[in-house]
Amino acid sequence: MNQELQQYVEKVEAFEIDPGDKRLDFTGRLARENNWSYRLSERVIFEYKRFCILAMRSGHRVTPSEFVDQAWHLHLTYTKSYWQRFCPEALGGAL
């Protein structure tokens, strides 16, 4: 992996979807809404970010798994996080 791609991956993986102290953070909400463990939700979020990298960099259409799709759809409900921070700052464009 070249340095530019490595930096891109690191930036996307480091992105906090819902920063700050919350009673129910994004990971907890994903777990609750899908009846998953918190640990599984953490893994799904990691895979979601990896999917986004693939979708932005592959040059062809990609399809998320059902798990990743659940994370993506929930993230879309966090409008400012998704459209104003994640897409432009982490991904470098709309997905």
mmCIF file of C-alpha atoms in Angstrom:
data_model
loop_
_atom_site.group_PDB
_atom_site.id
_atom_site.type_symbol
_atom_site.label_atom_id
_atom_site.label_comp_id
_atom_site.label_asym_id
_atom_site.label_seq_id
_atom_site.Cartn_x
_atom_site.Cartn_y
_atom_site.Cartn_z
ATOM 1 C CA MET A 1 0.000 0.000 0.000
ATOM 2 C CA ASN A 2 1.435 3.369 -0.972
ATOM 3 C CA GLN A 3 1.781 6.162 1.573
ATOM 4 C CA GLU A 4 -1.080 8.249 0.184
ATOM 5 C CA LEU A 5 -3.507 5.335 0.407
ATOM 6 C CA GLN A 6 -2.237 4.437 3.878
ATOM 7 C CA GLN A 7 -2.913 7.991 5.081
ATOM 8 C CA TYR A 8 -6.385 7.893 3.521
ATOM 9 C CA VAL A 9 -7.211 4.600 5.245
ATOM 10 C CA GLU A 10 -5.954 5.914 8.572
ATOM 11 C CA LYS A 11 -8.046 9.085 8.256
ATOM 12 C CA VAL A 12 -11.250 7.162 7.461
ATOM 13 C CA GLU A 13 -10.658 4.592 10.183
ATOM 14 C CA ALA A 14 -9.990 7.328 12.756
ATOM 15 C CA PHE A 15 -13.200 9.210 11.937
ATOM 16 C CA GLU A 16 -15.550 9.459 14.943
ATOM 17 C CA ILE A 17 -19.137 9.201 13.759
ATOM 18 C CA ASP A 18 -20.682 10.635 16.899
ATOM 19 C CA PRO A 19 -17.984 12.253 19.063
ATOM 20 C CA GLY A 20 -18.522 13.389 22.615
ATOM 21 C CA ASP A 21 -20.149 11.938 25.692
ATOM 22 C CA LYS A 22 -23.593 10.603 25.017
ATOM 23 C CA ARG A 23 -25.932 8.383 26.945
ATOM 24 C CA LEU A 24 -26.204 6.201 23.858
ATOM 25 C CA ASP A 25 -23.383 6.577 21.354
ATOM 26 C CA PHE A 26 -23.501 5.502 17.702
ATOM 27 C CA THR A 27 -22.092 2.064 18.478
ATOM 28 C CA GLY A 28 -24.606 1.505 21.255
ATOM 29 C CA ARG A 29 -27.463 2.670 19.086
ATOM 30 C CA LEU A 30 -26.386 0.363 16.258
ATOM 31 C CA ALA A 31 -26.243 -2.512 18.743
ATOM 32 C CA ARG A 32 -29.634 -1.692 20.238
ATOM 33 C CA GLU A 33 -31.432 -1.250 16.927
ATOM 34 C CA ASN A 34 -30.090 -4.515 15.500
ATOM 35 C CA ASN A 35 -30.096 -6.590 18.691
ATOM 36 C CA TRP A 36 -26.314 -6.996 18.449
ATOM 37 C CA SER A 37 -23.637 -6.960 21.114
ATOM 38 C CA TYR A 38 -21.642 -3.767 21.518
ATOM 39 C CA ARG A 39 -18.541 -5.657 20.402
ATOM 40 C CA LEU A 40 -20.219 -6.822 17.180
ATOM 41 C CA SER A 41 -21.330 -3.246 16.492
ATOM 42 C CA GLU A 42 -17.747 -2.044 16.892
ATOM 43 C CA ARG A 43 -16.605 -4.624 14.343
ATOM 44 C CA VAL A 44 -19.413 -3.692 11.933
ATOM 45 C CA ILE A 45 -18.440 -0.013 12.144
ATOM 46 C CA PHE A 46 -14.851 -0.950 11.308
ATOM 47 C CA GLU A 47 -16.083 -2.955 8.310
ATOM 48 C CA TYR A 48 -18.403 -0.079 7.307
ATOM 49 C CA LYS A 49 -15.458 2.303 7.149
ATOM 50 C CA ARG A 50 -13.464 -0.237 5.131
ATOM 51 C CA PHE A 51 -16.423 -0.614 2.754
ATOM 52 C CA CYS A 52 -16.526 3.166 2.287
ATOM 53 C CA ILE A 53 -12.829 3.165 1.398
ATOM 54 C CA LEU A 54 -13.399 0.397 -1.137
ATOM 55 C CA ALA A 55 -16.438 2.183 -2.585
ATOM 56 C CA MET A 56 -14.501 5.422 -3.022
ATOM 57 C CA ARG A 57 -11.292 3.884 -4.364
ATOM 58 C CA SER A 58 -12.242 0.762 -6.331
ATOM 59 C CA GLY A 59 -13.368 2.470 -9.518
ATOM 60 C CA HIS A 60 -16.444 0.250 -9.764
ATOM 61 C CA ARG A 61 -19.674 -0.317 -7.882
ATOM 62 C CA VAL A 62 -19.527 -2.316 -4.683
ATOM 63 C CA THR A 63 -22.326 -3.706 -2.551
ATOM 64 C CA PRO A 64 -22.249 -3.711 1.255
ATOM 65 C CA SER A 65 -23.044 -6.718 3.385
ATOM 66 C CA GLU A 66 -26.309 -6.588 5.329
ATOM 67 C CA PHE A 67 -24.370 -5.731 8.488
ATOM 68 C CA VAL A 68 -22.474 -2.884 6.821
ATOM 69 C CA ASP A 69 -25.685 -1.647 5.225
ATOM 70 C CA GLN A 70 -27.254 -1.309 8.684
ATOM 71 C CA ALA A 71 -24.338 0.854 9.845
ATOM 72 C CA TRP A 72 -24.452 2.944 6.672
ATOM 73 C CA HIS A 73 -28.184 3.585 6.939
ATOM 74 C CA LEU A 74 -27.882 4.552 10.593
ATOM 75 C CA HIS A 75 -24.982 6.877 9.780
ATOM 76 C CA LEU A 76 -27.135 8.568 7.139
ATOM 77 C CA THR A 77 -29.568 9.541 9.920
ATOM 78 C CA TYR A 78 -26.696 11.479 11.513
ATOM 79 C CA THR A 79 -26.999 14.043 8.732
ATOM 80 C CA LYS A 80 -24.297 16.510 9.797
ATOM 81 C CA SER A 81 -21.855 13.759 10.667
ATOM 82 C CA TYR A 82 -22.340 12.031 7.331
ATOM 83 C CA TRP A 83 -22.758 14.878 4.829
ATOM 84 C CA GLN A 84 -20.817 17.704 6.489
ATOM 85 C CA ARG A 85 -17.968 15.769 8.108
ATOM 86 C CA PHE A 86 -17.522 12.163 6.934
ATOM 87 C CA CYS A 87 -17.966 12.570 3.186
ATOM 88 C CA PRO A 88 -15.993 15.775 2.645
ATOM 89 C CA GLU A 89 -13.387 15.463 5.432
ATOM 90 C CA ALA A 90 -12.680 11.724 5.631
ATOM 91 C CA LEU A 91 -13.779 10.294 2.297
ATOM 92 C CA GLY A 92 -12.981 13.305 0.126
ATOM 93 C CA GLY A 93 -16.367 13.313 -1.605
ATOM 94 C CA ALA A 94 -19.952 12.109 -1.493
ATOM 95 C CA LEU A 95 -20.610 8.411 -1.399
#
